[in-house]
Amino acid sequence: MVLRTWIRRDVIDKPLRARLGAVMADRFDDPEIQARTFAPLVLDVIVGRGDFDPAPPP
């Protein structure tokens, strides 16, 4: 997955990773199965990188 490589190599910087994480978290409620399935894969890479917001969403 190209996105995983870019996150691990800092091609995608921390502020963009934070925005991407927020978008992926919103996808858990998406009606499309593909979106709900892809979201945890991306979040795993972001959190594995050490980027996460421990605050619950508003």
PDB file of C-alpha atoms in Angstrom:
ATOM      1  CA  MET A   1       0.000   0.000   0.000  1.00  0.00           C
ATOM      2  CA  VAL A   2       1.561   3.264  -1.128  1.00  0.00           C
ATOM      3  CA  LEU A   3      -0.116   5.243   1.629  1.00  0.00           C
ATOM      4  CA  ARG A   4       1.553   3.065   4.277  1.00  0.00           C
ATOM      5  CA  THR A   5       4.963   3.718   2.734  1.00  0.00           C
ATOM      6  CA  TRP A   6       4.370   7.463   2.544  1.00  0.00           C
ATOM      7  CA  ILE A   7       3.247   7.599   6.195  1.00  0.00           C
ATOM      8  CA  ARG A   8       6.244   5.563   7.384  1.00  0.00           C
ATOM      9  CA  ARG A   9       8.712   7.671   5.361  1.00  0.00           C
ATOM     10  CA  ASP A  10       7.253  11.038   6.462  1.00  0.00           C
ATOM     11  CA  VAL A  11       6.176  11.918   2.938  1.00  0.00           C
ATOM     12  CA  ILE A  12       2.868  12.750   4.613  1.00  0.00           C
ATOM     13  CA  ASP A  13       3.689  15.156   7.443  1.00  0.00           C
ATOM     14  CA  LYS A  14       2.180  15.063  10.937  1.00  0.00           C
ATOM     15  CA  PRO A  15      -0.579  17.681  10.395  1.00  0.00           C
ATOM     16  CA  LEU A  16      -1.737  15.890   7.253  1.00  0.00           C
ATOM     17  CA  ARG A  17      -1.627  12.530   9.061  1.00  0.00           C
ATOM     18  CA  ALA A  18      -3.836  14.031  11.783  1.00  0.00           C
ATOM     19  CA  ARG A  19      -6.376  15.207   9.203  1.00  0.00           C
ATOM     20  CA  LEU A  20      -6.216  11.857   7.427  1.00  0.00           C
ATOM     21  CA  GLY A  21      -6.812  10.080  10.743  1.00  0.00           C
ATOM     22  CA  ALA A  22      -9.878  12.214  11.430  1.00  0.00           C
ATOM     23  CA  VAL A  23     -11.262  11.450   7.970  1.00  0.00           C
ATOM     24  CA  MET A  24     -10.648   7.732   8.459  1.00  0.00           C
ATOM     25  CA  ALA A  25     -12.325   7.794  11.884  1.00  0.00           C
ATOM     26  CA  ASP A  26     -15.405   9.341  10.255  1.00  0.00           C
ATOM     27  CA  ARG A  27     -15.461   6.518   7.718  1.00  0.00           C
ATOM     28  CA  PHE A  28     -16.510   4.000  10.383  1.00  0.00           C
ATOM     29  CA  ASP A  29     -20.045   5.337   9.906  1.00  0.00           C
ATOM     30  CA  ASP A  30     -19.895   5.277   6.098  1.00  0.00           C
ATOM     31  CA  PRO A  31     -22.624   3.271   4.378  1.00  0.00           C
ATOM     32  CA  GLU A  32     -20.085   1.732   1.970  1.00  0.00           C
ATOM     33  CA  ILE A  33     -18.361  -1.419   3.207  1.00  0.00           C
ATOM     34  CA  GLN A  34     -15.145  -0.497   1.366  1.00  0.00           C
ATOM     35  CA  ALA A  35     -14.815   2.735   3.330  1.00  0.00           C
ATOM     36  CA  ARG A  36     -15.459   1.016   6.664  1.00  0.00           C
ATOM     37  CA  THR A  37     -12.948  -1.713   5.812  1.00  0.00           C
ATOM     38  CA  PHE A  38     -10.180   0.601   4.542  1.00  0.00           C
ATOM     39  CA  ALA A  39     -10.390   3.035   7.478  1.00  0.00           C
ATOM     40  CA  PRO A  40      -8.913   0.735  10.164  1.00  0.00           C
ATOM     41  CA  LEU A  41      -6.049  -0.236   7.852  1.00  0.00           C
ATOM     42  CA  VAL A  42      -5.027   3.402   7.447  1.00  0.00           C
ATOM     43  CA  LEU A  43      -5.580   4.186  11.128  1.00  0.00           C
ATOM     44  CA  ASP A  44      -3.377   1.231  12.079  1.00  0.00           C
ATOM     45  CA  VAL A  45      -0.481   2.715  10.135  1.00  0.00           C
ATOM     46  CA  ILE A  46      -1.051   6.204  11.574  1.00  0.00           C
ATOM     47  CA  VAL A  47      -1.304   4.966  15.171  1.00  0.00           C
ATOM     48  CA  GLY A  48       1.598   2.576  14.647  1.00  0.00           C
ATOM     49  CA  ARG A  49       3.627   5.632  13.657  1.00  0.00           C
ATOM     50  CA  GLY A  50       2.820   7.129  17.069  1.00  0.00           C
ATOM     51  CA  ASP A  51       0.278   9.688  15.867  1.00  0.00           C
ATOM     52  CA  PHE A  52      -3.047   9.579  17.635  1.00  0.00           C
ATOM     53  CA  ASP A  53      -5.453  11.854  19.456  1.00  0.00           C
ATOM     54  CA  PRO A  54      -6.509  10.257  22.743  1.00  0.00           C
ATOM     55  CA  ALA A  55      -9.450  12.684  23.095  1.00  0.00           C
ATOM     56  CA  PRO A  56     -12.840  11.240  22.214  1.00  0.00           C
ATOM     57  CA  PRO A  57     -14.528  12.870  19.210  1.00  0.00           C
ATOM     58  CA  PRO A  58     -16.980  15.678  20.007  1.00  0.00           C
TER      59      PRO A  58
END
